[in-house]
Structures are given as structure tokens and as C-alpha cells.
mmCIF file of C-alpha atoms in Angstrom:
data_model
loop_
_atom_site.group_PDB
_atom_site.id
_atom_site.type_symbol
_atom_site.label_atom_id
_atom_site.label_comp_id
_atom_site.label_asym_id
_atom_site.label_seq_id
_atom_site.Cartn_x
_atom_site.Cartn_y
_atom_site.Cartn_z
ATOM 1 C CA MET A 1 30.357 -89.937 -30.070
ATOM 2 C CA ILE A 2 32.208 -88.376 -27.186
ATOM 3 C CA GLY A 3 34.164 -86.268 -29.627
ATOM 4 C CA THR A 4 30.996 -85.022 -31.268
ATOM 5 C CA LEU A 5 29.500 -84.099 -27.870
ATOM 6 C CA THR A 6 32.634 -82.265 -26.879
ATOM 7 C CA PHE A 7 32.584 -80.339 -30.134
ATOM 8 C CA ARG A 8 28.953 -79.347 -29.604
ATOM 9 C CA LEU A 9 29.665 -78.189 -26.031
ATOM 10 C CA SER A 10 32.526 -76.093 -27.310
ATOM 11 C CA LEU A 11 30.266 -74.467 -29.885
ATOM 12 C CA ALA A 12 27.655 -73.773 -27.196
ATOM 13 C CA ALA A 13 30.265 -72.221 -24.917
ATOM 14 C CA LEU A 14 31.514 -70.072 -27.773
ATOM 15 C CA ALA A 15 27.965 -68.962 -28.553
ATOM 16 C CA VAL A 16 27.354 -68.040 -24.915
ATOM 17 C CA SER A 17 30.596 -66.061 -24.816
ATOM 18 C CA LEU A 18 29.734 -64.191 -27.997
ATOM 19 C CA CYS A 19 26.251 -63.461 -26.650
ATOM 20 C CA CYS A 20 27.674 -62.085 -23.389
ATOM 21 C CA ILE A 21 30.124 -59.904 -25.263
ATOM 22 C CA PHE A 22 27.347 -58.604 -27.538
ATOM 23 C CA CYS A 23 24.991 -57.901 -24.619
ATOM 24 C CA THR A 24 27.700 -56.137 -22.633
ATOM 25 C CA THR A 25 28.641 -54.025 -25.625
ATOM 26 C CA THR A 26 24.995 -53.207 -26.265
ATOM 27 C CA VAL A 27 24.416 -52.195 -22.629
ATOM 28 C CA ILE A 28 27.511 -49.997 -22.637
ATOM 29 C CA THR A 29 26.464 -48.409 -25.935
ATOM 30 C CA VAL A 30 22.921 -47.696 -24.650
ATOM 31 C CA ALA A 31 24.291 -46.319 -21.380
ATOM 32 C CA ASP A 32 26.692 -44.053 -23.221
ATOM 33 C CA ALA A 33 23.935 -42.844 -25.522
ATOM 34 C CA PHE A 34 21.628 -42.146 -22.544
ATOM 35 C CA ALA A 35 24.368 -40.257 -20.734
ATOM 36 C CA SER A 36 25.062 -38.247 -23.855
ATOM 37 C CA ASP A 37 21.376 -37.376 -24.282
ATOM 38 C CA LEU A 38 21.116 -36.480 -20.597
ATOM 39 C CA ASN A 39 24.084 -34.139 -20.829
ATOM 40 C CA ARG A 40 22.667 -32.567 -23.961
ATOM 41 C CA ILE A 41 19.246 -32.064 -22.346
ATOM 42 C CA SER A 42 20.856 -30.712 -19.178
ATOM 43 C CA ALA A 43 22.966 -28.265 -21.162
ATOM 44 C CA LYS A 44 19.919 -27.174 -23.154
ATOM 45 C CA HIS A 45 17.891 -26.764 -19.956
ATOM 46 C CA THR A 46 20.674 -24.763 -18.316
ATOM 47 C CA LYS A 47 20.974 -22.538 -21.356
ATOM 48 C CA GLY A 48 17.199 -22.082 -21.422
ATOM 49 C CA SER A 49 17.151 -21.189 -17.721
ATOM 50 C CA GLU A 50 19.924 -18.673 -18.189
ATOM 51 C CA GLN A 51 18.065 -17.117 -21.100
ATOM 52 C CA ARG A 52 14.875 -16.875 -19.043
ATOM 53 C CA VAL A 53 16.753 -15.286 -16.138
ATOM 54 C CA ALA A 54 18.455 -12.844 -18.499
ATOM 55 C CA LYS A 55 15.091 -11.984 -20.088
ATOM 56 C CA TYR A 56 13.511 -11.479 -16.671
ATOM 57 C CA ASP A 57 16.360 -9.202 -15.578
ATOM 58 C CA GLU A 58 15.996 -7.206 -18.777
ATOM 59 C CA LEU A 59 12.242 -6.780 -18.261
ATOM 60 C CA ARG A 60 12.769 -5.818 -14.625
ATOM 61 C CA ARG A 61 15.340 -3.165 -15.557
ATOM 62 C CA ASP A 62 13.062 -1.834 -18.288
ATOM 63 C CA TRP A 63 10.119 -1.651 -15.862
ATOM 64 C CA SER A 64 12.260 0.110 -13.268
ATOM 65 C CA GLU A 65 13.596 2.658 -15.768
ATOM 66 C CA LYS A 66 10.138 3.457 -17.137
ATOM 67 C CA SER A 67 8.722 3.700 -13.616
ATOM 68 C CA LEU A 68 11.399 6.153 -12.493
ATOM 69 C CA SER A 69 11.044 8.230 -15.655
ATOM 70 C CA TYR A 70 7.261 8.458 -15.292
ATOM 71 C CA TYR A 71 7.295 9.218 -11.562
ATOM 72 C CA SER A 72 10.035 11.845 -11.901
ATOM 73 C CA LYS A 73 7.872 13.589 -14.480
ATOM 74 C CA VAL A 74 4.682 13.600 -12.400
ATOM 75 C CA MET A 75 6.634 14.552 -9.268
ATOM 76 C CA ARG A 76 7.909 17.632 -11.134
ATOM 77 C CA GLU A 77 11.435 16.889 -9.975
ATOM 78 C CA GLU A 78 13.025 19.499 -12.213
ATOM 79 C CA ARG A 79 10.654 22.247 -11.080
ATOM 80 C CA ARG A 80 11.131 21.369 -7.411
ATOM 81 C CA ARG A 81 14.908 21.510 -7.804
ATOM 82 C CA LYS A 82 14.671 24.988 -9.302
ATOM 83 C CA MET A 83 12.477 26.085 -6.406
ATOM 84 C CA GLY A 84 14.982 24.663 -3.930
ATOM 85 C CA GLN A 85 12.436 22.230 -2.502
ATOM 86 C CA ILE A 86 14.685 19.181 -2.806
ATOM 87 C CA ASP A 87 17.620 18.752 -0.464
ATOM 88 C CA SER A 88 20.501 17.380 -2.538
ATOM 89 C CA ASP A 89 21.924 15.550 0.485
ATOM 90 C CA ILE A 90 18.638 13.739 1.049
ATOM 91 C CA VAL A 91 18.093 12.910 -2.616
ATOM 92 C CA VAL A 92 21.366 11.002 -2.909
ATOM 93 C CA SER A 93 20.702 8.961 0.236
ATOM 94 C CA GLU A 94 19.998 5.259 -0.222
ATOM 95 C CA GLU A 95 16.811 5.466 1.848
ATOM 96 C CA TYR A 96 15.373 8.219 -0.355
ATOM 97 C CA GLN A 97 16.291 6.386 -3.557
ATOM 98 C CA GLN A 98 14.687 3.147 -2.361
ATOM 99 C CA GLU A 99 11.489 4.919 -1.292
ATOM 100 C CA PHE A 100 11.358 6.859 -4.554
ATOM 101 C CA GLU A 101 11.740 3.696 -6.633
ATOM 102 C CA ARG A 102 9.122 1.875 -4.555
ATOM 103 C CA LEU A 103 6.547 4.618 -5.122
ATOM 104 C CA ALA A 104 7.565 4.947 -8.767
ATOM 105 C CA LYS A 105 6.777 1.284 -9.418
ATOM 106 C CA LYS A 106 3.406 1.539 -7.662
ATOM 107 C CA HIS A 107 2.359 4.582 -9.680
ATOM 108 C CA TYR A 108 3.569 3.054 -12.936
ATOM 109 C CA PHE A 109 1.660 -0.128 -12.080
ATOM 110 C CA ALA A 110 -1.509 1.943 -11.614
ATOM 111 C CA LEU A 111 -0.873 3.602 -14.977
ATOM 112 C CA GLN A 112 -0.633 0.209 -16.667
ATOM 113 C CA LYS A 113 -3.901 -0.849 -15.032
ATOM 114 C CA ILE A 114 -5.589 2.231 -16.482
ATOM 115 C CA LYS A 115 -4.218 1.435 -19.933
ATOM 116 C CA ALA A 116 -5.526 -2.115 -19.562
ATOM 117 C CA GLY A 117 -8.997 -0.870 -18.609
ATOM 118 C CA ARG A 118 -8.676 -1.985 -14.963
ATOM 119 C CA TYR A 119 -9.902 1.382 -13.681
ATOM 120 C CA ARG A 120 -11.118 0.278 -10.262
ATOM 121 C CA HIS A 121 -7.841 -1.522 -9.594
ATOM 122 C CA ALA A 122 -5.905 1.652 -10.409
ATOM 123 C CA GLU A 123 -8.138 3.645 -8.072
ATOM 124 C CA ILE A 124 -7.459 1.200 -5.238
ATOM 125 C CA ILE A 125 -3.700 1.468 -5.792
ATOM 126 C CA TYR A 126 -3.819 5.276 -5.552
ATOM 127 C CA GLU A 127 -5.990 5.137 -2.424
ATOM 128 C CA ARG A 128 -3.586 2.740 -0.709
ATOM 129 C CA ILE A 129 -0.625 4.975 -1.493
ATOM 130 C CA ILE A 130 -2.432 7.985 0.001
ATOM 131 C CA ARG A 131 -3.329 6.019 3.137
ATOM 132 C CA ASP A 132 0.288 4.942 3.561
ATOM 133 C CA ILE A 133 1.534 8.528 3.231
ATOM 134 C CA MET A 134 -1.085 9.806 5.681
ATOM 135 C CA GLN A 135 -0.145 7.033 8.099
ATOM 136 C CA GLU A 136 3.462 8.232 8.059
ATOM 137 C CA ASP A 137 2.238 11.579 9.351
ATOM 138 C CA LYS A 138 0.156 9.937 12.095
ATOM 139 C CA ASP A 139 3.130 7.843 13.164
ATOM 140 C CA GLY A 140 5.188 10.988 13.632
ATOM 141 C CA GLN A 141 7.295 10.412 10.564
ATOM 142 C CA SER A 142 8.012 13.122 8.026
ATOM 143 C CA CYS A 143 5.051 13.463 5.680
ATOM 144 C CA ASP A 144 6.249 14.454 2.226
ATOM 145 C CA HIS A 145 3.428 16.649 0.937
ATOM 146 C CA ALA A 146 4.835 16.479 -2.574
ATOM 147 C CA LYS A 147 4.207 12.718 -2.612
ATOM 148 C CA LEU A 148 0.729 13.235 -1.195
ATOM 149 C CA ALA A 149 -0.022 15.945 -3.749
ATOM 150 C CA VAL A 150 1.048 13.889 -6.761
ATOM 151 C CA THR A 151 -0.987 10.816 -5.849
ATOM 152 C CA THR A 152 -3.975 12.981 -4.920
ATOM 153 C CA LEU A 153 -3.876 14.693 -8.306
ATOM 154 C CA LEU A 154 -3.611 11.404 -10.190
ATOM 155 C CA LEU A 155 -6.521 9.910 -8.237
ATOM 156 C CA ALA A 156 -8.701 13.014 -8.657
ATOM 157 C CA LEU A 157 -8.085 13.218 -12.400
ATOM 158 C CA HIS A 158 -8.752 9.490 -12.720
ATOM 159 C CA CYS A 159 -12.091 9.808 -10.877
ATOM 160 C CA GLN A 160 -12.993 12.816 -13.013
ATOM 161 C CA ARG A 161 -12.316 10.878 -16.219
ATOM 162 C CA MET A 162 -14.541 8.109 -14.887
ATOM 163 C CA GLY A 163 -17.348 10.649 -14.416
ATOM 164 C CA ASN A 164 -17.416 10.321 -10.618
ATOM 165 C CA MET A 165 -17.632 14.028 -9.713
ATOM 166 C CA LYS A 166 -18.606 13.402 -6.098
ATOM 167 C CA LYS A 167 -15.522 11.273 -5.523
ATOM 168 C CA THR A 168 -13.360 13.795 -7.398
ATOM 169 C CA ARG A 169 -14.428 16.667 -5.115
ATOM 170 C CA SER A 170 -13.939 14.469 -2.053
ATOM 171 C CA VAL A 171 -10.355 13.672 -3.080
ATOM 172 C CA PHE A 172 -9.557 17.346 -3.691
ATOM 173 C CA LEU A 173 -11.182 18.442 -0.420
ATOM 174 C CA ASN A 174 -9.273 15.883 1.628
ATOM 175 C CA PHE A 175 -6.019 17.278 0.297
ATOM 176 C CA PHE A 176 -7.183 20.883 0.766
ATOM 177 C CA ARG A 177 -7.988 20.237 4.421
ATOM 178 C CA LYS A 178 -4.719 18.407 4.980
ATOM 179 C CA LYS A 179 -2.380 20.751 3.159
ATOM 180 C CA VAL A 180 -4.056 24.158 3.380
ATOM 181 C CA VAL A 181 -6.469 24.332 6.311
ATOM 182 C CA MET A 182 -4.320 22.379 8.759
ATOM 183 C CA ASN A 183 -1.206 24.240 7.646
ATOM 184 C CA GLU A 184 -2.846 27.620 8.211
ATOM 185 C CA SER A 185 -4.164 26.482 11.575
ATOM 186 C CA ARG A 186 -0.683 25.401 12.596
ATOM 187 C CA MET A 187 0.766 28.721 11.468
ATOM 188 C CA ARG A 188 -1.818 30.643 13.511
ATOM 189 C CA ASN A 189 -0.926 28.598 16.563
ATOM 190 C CA ASP A 190 2.738 29.352 15.962
ATOM 191 C CA GLY A 191 1.969 33.060 15.775
ATOM 192 C CA ASN A 192 3.279 33.369 12.232
ATOM 193 C CA ILE A 193 0.112 34.936 10.848
ATOM 194 C CA ARG A 194 -2.749 36.991 12.243
ATOM 195 C CA VAL A 195 -6.049 35.418 13.079
ATOM 196 C CA GLY A 196 -8.559 36.556 10.495
ATOM 197 C CA ASN A 197 -10.259 35.765 7.252
ATOM 198 C CA ILE A 198 -7.382 33.862 5.655
ATOM 199 C CA ALA A 199 -9.194 33.101 2.417
ATOM 200 C CA ASN A 200 -9.536 36.770 1.481
ATOM 201 C CA ASP A 201 -6.487 38.429 3.007
ATOM 202 C CA ALA A 202 -3.429 38.204 0.746
ATOM 203 C CA ASN A 203 -1.138 39.170 3.619
ATOM 204 C CA GLU A 204 -2.216 36.117 5.563
ATOM 205 C CA ARG A 205 -1.781 33.571 2.768
ATOM 206 C CA GLN A 206 1.708 32.419 3.642
ATOM 207 C CA HIS A 207 2.741 28.852 2.839
ATOM 208 C CA GLU A 208 5.862 26.895 2.249
ATOM 209 C CA GLN A 209 6.219 26.776 -1.516
ATOM 210 C CA CYS A 210 5.417 23.431 -3.106
ATOM 211 C CA ALA A 211 5.051 22.981 -6.860
ATOM 212 C CA CYS A 212 3.162 19.705 -6.496
ATOM 213 C CA SER A 213 0.626 21.129 -4.039
ATOM 214 C CA ALA A 214 0.112 24.094 -6.357
ATOM 215 C CA LYS A 215 -0.613 21.706 -9.217
ATOM 216 C CA VAL A 216 -3.314 19.961 -7.183
ATOM 217 C CA LEU A 217 -4.956 23.216 -6.126
ATOM 218 C CA GLY A 218 -4.820 24.504 -9.694
ATOM 219 C CA ALA A 219 -6.660 21.406 -10.887
ATOM 220 C CA PHE A 220 -9.125 21.782 -7.995
ATOM 221 C CA ALA A 221 -9.785 25.399 -9.003
ATOM 222 C CA LEU A 222 -10.512 24.403 -12.604
ATOM 223 C CA PHE A 223 -12.766 21.598 -11.400
ATOM 224 C CA GLU A 224 -14.849 24.027 -9.319
ATOM 225 C CA MET A 225 -14.933 26.528 -12.179
ATOM 226 C CA LYS A 226 -16.416 23.870 -14.477
ATOM 227 C CA ARG A 227 -19.000 23.075 -11.799
ATOM 228 C CA GLY A 228 -20.084 26.731 -11.767
ATOM 229 C CA ASN A 229 -18.519 27.610 -8.398
ATOM 230 C CA SER A 230 -16.565 30.586 -9.712
ATOM 231 C CA VAL A 231 -15.891 32.441 -6.438
ATOM 232 C CA ARG A 232 -14.698 29.290 -4.719
ATOM 233 C CA SER A 233 -12.589 28.498 -7.771
ATOM 234 C CA LEU A 234 -10.901 31.913 -7.594
ATOM 235 C CA ARG A 235 -10.000 31.497 -3.928
ATOM 236 C CA ILE A 236 -8.537 28.059 -4.545
ATOM 237 C CA ALA A 237 -6.548 29.396 -7.498
ATOM 238 C CA GLN A 238 -5.115 32.113 -5.247
ATOM 239 C CA LYS A 239 -4.019 29.411 -2.822
ATOM 240 C CA ALA A 240 -2.321 27.563 -5.670
ATOM 241 C CA ILE A 241 -0.315 30.672 -6.524
ATOM 242 C CA ASP A 242 0.771 30.967 -2.880
ATOM 243 C CA PHE A 243 2.381 27.544 -3.195
ATOM 244 C CA ASP A 244 3.944 28.253 -6.590
ATOM 245 C CA PRO A 245 4.094 31.882 -7.808
ATOM 246 C CA SER A 246 4.837 30.684 -11.342
ATOM 247 C CA MET A 247 1.146 29.760 -11.601
ATOM 248 C CA GLY A 248 0.188 33.438 -11.311
ATOM 249 C CA PRO A 249 -0.715 33.791 -15.018
ATOM 250 C CA MET A 250 -3.704 31.490 -14.520
ATOM 251 C CA LEU A 251 -5.527 34.425 -12.898
ATOM 252 C CA GLU A 252 -5.303 36.197 -16.242
ATOM 253 C CA TRP A 253 -7.491 33.561 -17.856
ATOM 254 C CA LYS A 254 -10.838 34.977 -18.913
ATOM 255 C CA GLN A 255 -12.839 32.908 -16.417
ATOM 256 C CA PHE A 256 -10.816 34.198 -13.478
ATOM 257 C CA ARG A 257 -10.685 37.771 -14.815
ATOM 258 C CA ASP A 258 -14.475 37.835 -14.989
ATOM 259 C CA VAL A 259 -14.801 36.526 -11.438
ATOM 260 C CA ARG A 260 -12.311 39.066 -10.111
ATOM 261 C CA MET A 261 -14.149 41.907 -11.823
ATOM 262 C CA ARG A 262 -17.488 40.778 -10.372
ATOM 263 C CA THR A 263 -15.930 40.381 -6.936
ATOM 264 C CA ARG A 264 -14.416 43.877 -7.001
ATOM 265 C CA ARG A 265 -17.682 45.355 -8.266
ATOM 266 C CA ASN A 266 -19.663 43.651 -5.507
ATOM 267 C CA THR A 267 -17.129 44.822 -2.936
ATOM 268 C CA ARG A 268 -17.442 48.437 -4.098
ATOM 269 C CA LEU A 269 -21.225 48.245 -3.990
ATOM 270 C CA THR A 270 -21.083 46.828 -0.494
ATOM 271 C CA ASN A 271 -18.807 49.632 0.685
ATOM 272 C CA VAL A 272 -20.959 52.413 -0.833
ATOM 273 C CA LYS A 273 -22.962 54.137 1.901
ATOM 274 C CA ASP A 274 -26.649 54.790 1.588
ATOM 275 C CA PRO A 275 -26.950 58.571 0.960
ATOM 276 C CA ARG A 276 -29.990 58.675 3.209
ATOM 277 C CA GLN A 277 -27.854 57.613 6.159
ATOM 278 C CA PRO A 278 -25.832 60.226 8.077
#
């Protein structure tokens, strides 16, 4: 009896031992499997994160390159270099490059908004850029009129495409007052030109050459011509040529030739004396 009991206890102890060994092995196996899965998931997550970062960097570089290419084109960089309007020492400076890239991205962003049909959003972007540039002048900083001219032209053309002629003329006039009227007033105060009828005296139309400003005034002249304001259009076109002589051929267009002929004819008639007068 005692022997049988002892035998049974031994079997029970053996069973418990085997159970412990099995449970321990199972726990270790599960733990190893979990650790393996965790490492695999972590590696996959890390690889996915790296791919996302690489993709983001690629998109950012692509956006930057397209922005710079677009802005360089609208800023007429090549033309301004030929005219000697860009100081090579300034262009290579880090400050200039950073500012150029910042404006390039803003203008390219506005372009994408236009392509997406977000016309009002694009208009707001252009208006903010113009305000920032004008604020630089108020703060006593150097106001780059080329930057102002480019954004003004883009905003005016955008408003014209949207059919808002009142806003288009307002945009053009704001630039005309800033770049032409104020510049001529400053030159008179400096004694560089005679006080007189600046709009009609070719000898008094002296400006620092600027291809971008000329482009704006050329567009303004065509806008006024389409509105039927031919004499005003001719005067604005003459201002455009003052800023960039290469735009001279535009006066040979039929519309401007006709206006010039009428103007000369009216001038001759005005100067003819009445034969009844002494």
C-alpha cells in the first residue's frame, strides 16, 4: 500500500516537472516569436519612415526647382543681366538667394492655385507679396522695383482674365504712381530734370532702365488701348520704352501709329494761326 502510494506520488511529481518544463519552453518560444515580430515590424516601420522622408525630400527639391525656374522666367533674369541691372556680387550673396527662393515659392504657389481654380486665393497671395514689398520701402529698406513690377503684372493679368477691369486698372495705376510719378517727382526735386509737362516732353522722360517695369507699363498701355483710351495708351507706351528701349518697336504697331498720326495732325492744327488774326 505504501509502495503504491509512493509510486503514485513519484508519477505526480514527474508530471508536474514535465508540465513546468513544457510551460517554460512554451513561454520562451512565444516570447521569442513576439520579439522577432516586433523587430520585423520595427524594421518595416523604420524603412517606411525613411522612404516617406526620402519621398518628401524629393518633392521638396522638385517644388523648389520648379519655383526657381518659373520665377527666374517671369523676373526676366536673363534680360536684366544683359541690361546690367543685376549686380553679380549681390546675386551670389546668401541673403539674395534666400529672398529669391522665398518669393519664387510664393509665386509658384499662386500659380498652382490658379491651375486648381482657386482664383481668389491666388489674388490674395499676390496682394500680400505687393504689400510686403511696399512695406520694405516704408521701413527704409531697399525696394526692388523689379520684384514689385513682376508681382504687379501677374496680379493685373490675373484680374483681367477674371473680367475685373476696375481692379485691373487699379493695380496698374498703383504701380504707375509708385514707379513713374514718384520717381519723376524725386528727380525734379534732385534737379535732374526740368519742371514741365513730363508726359509729353521726350527730353524729360529720364528713368533708370528696368525691363520688368517696362513690361508692366507695356501691358498697361495695351489694356488702355483695348478700353479705347488711345492717347493715354500712347503716353504709357512711351514710358515703357524709357524703361527698356528694346520695347521701341511696339510704337510701330498699327494702333500706336494711328494714334501718333492723329496726335501730330491735331498738334499742327492747333499751331496753325487764324489768317484773320495779325
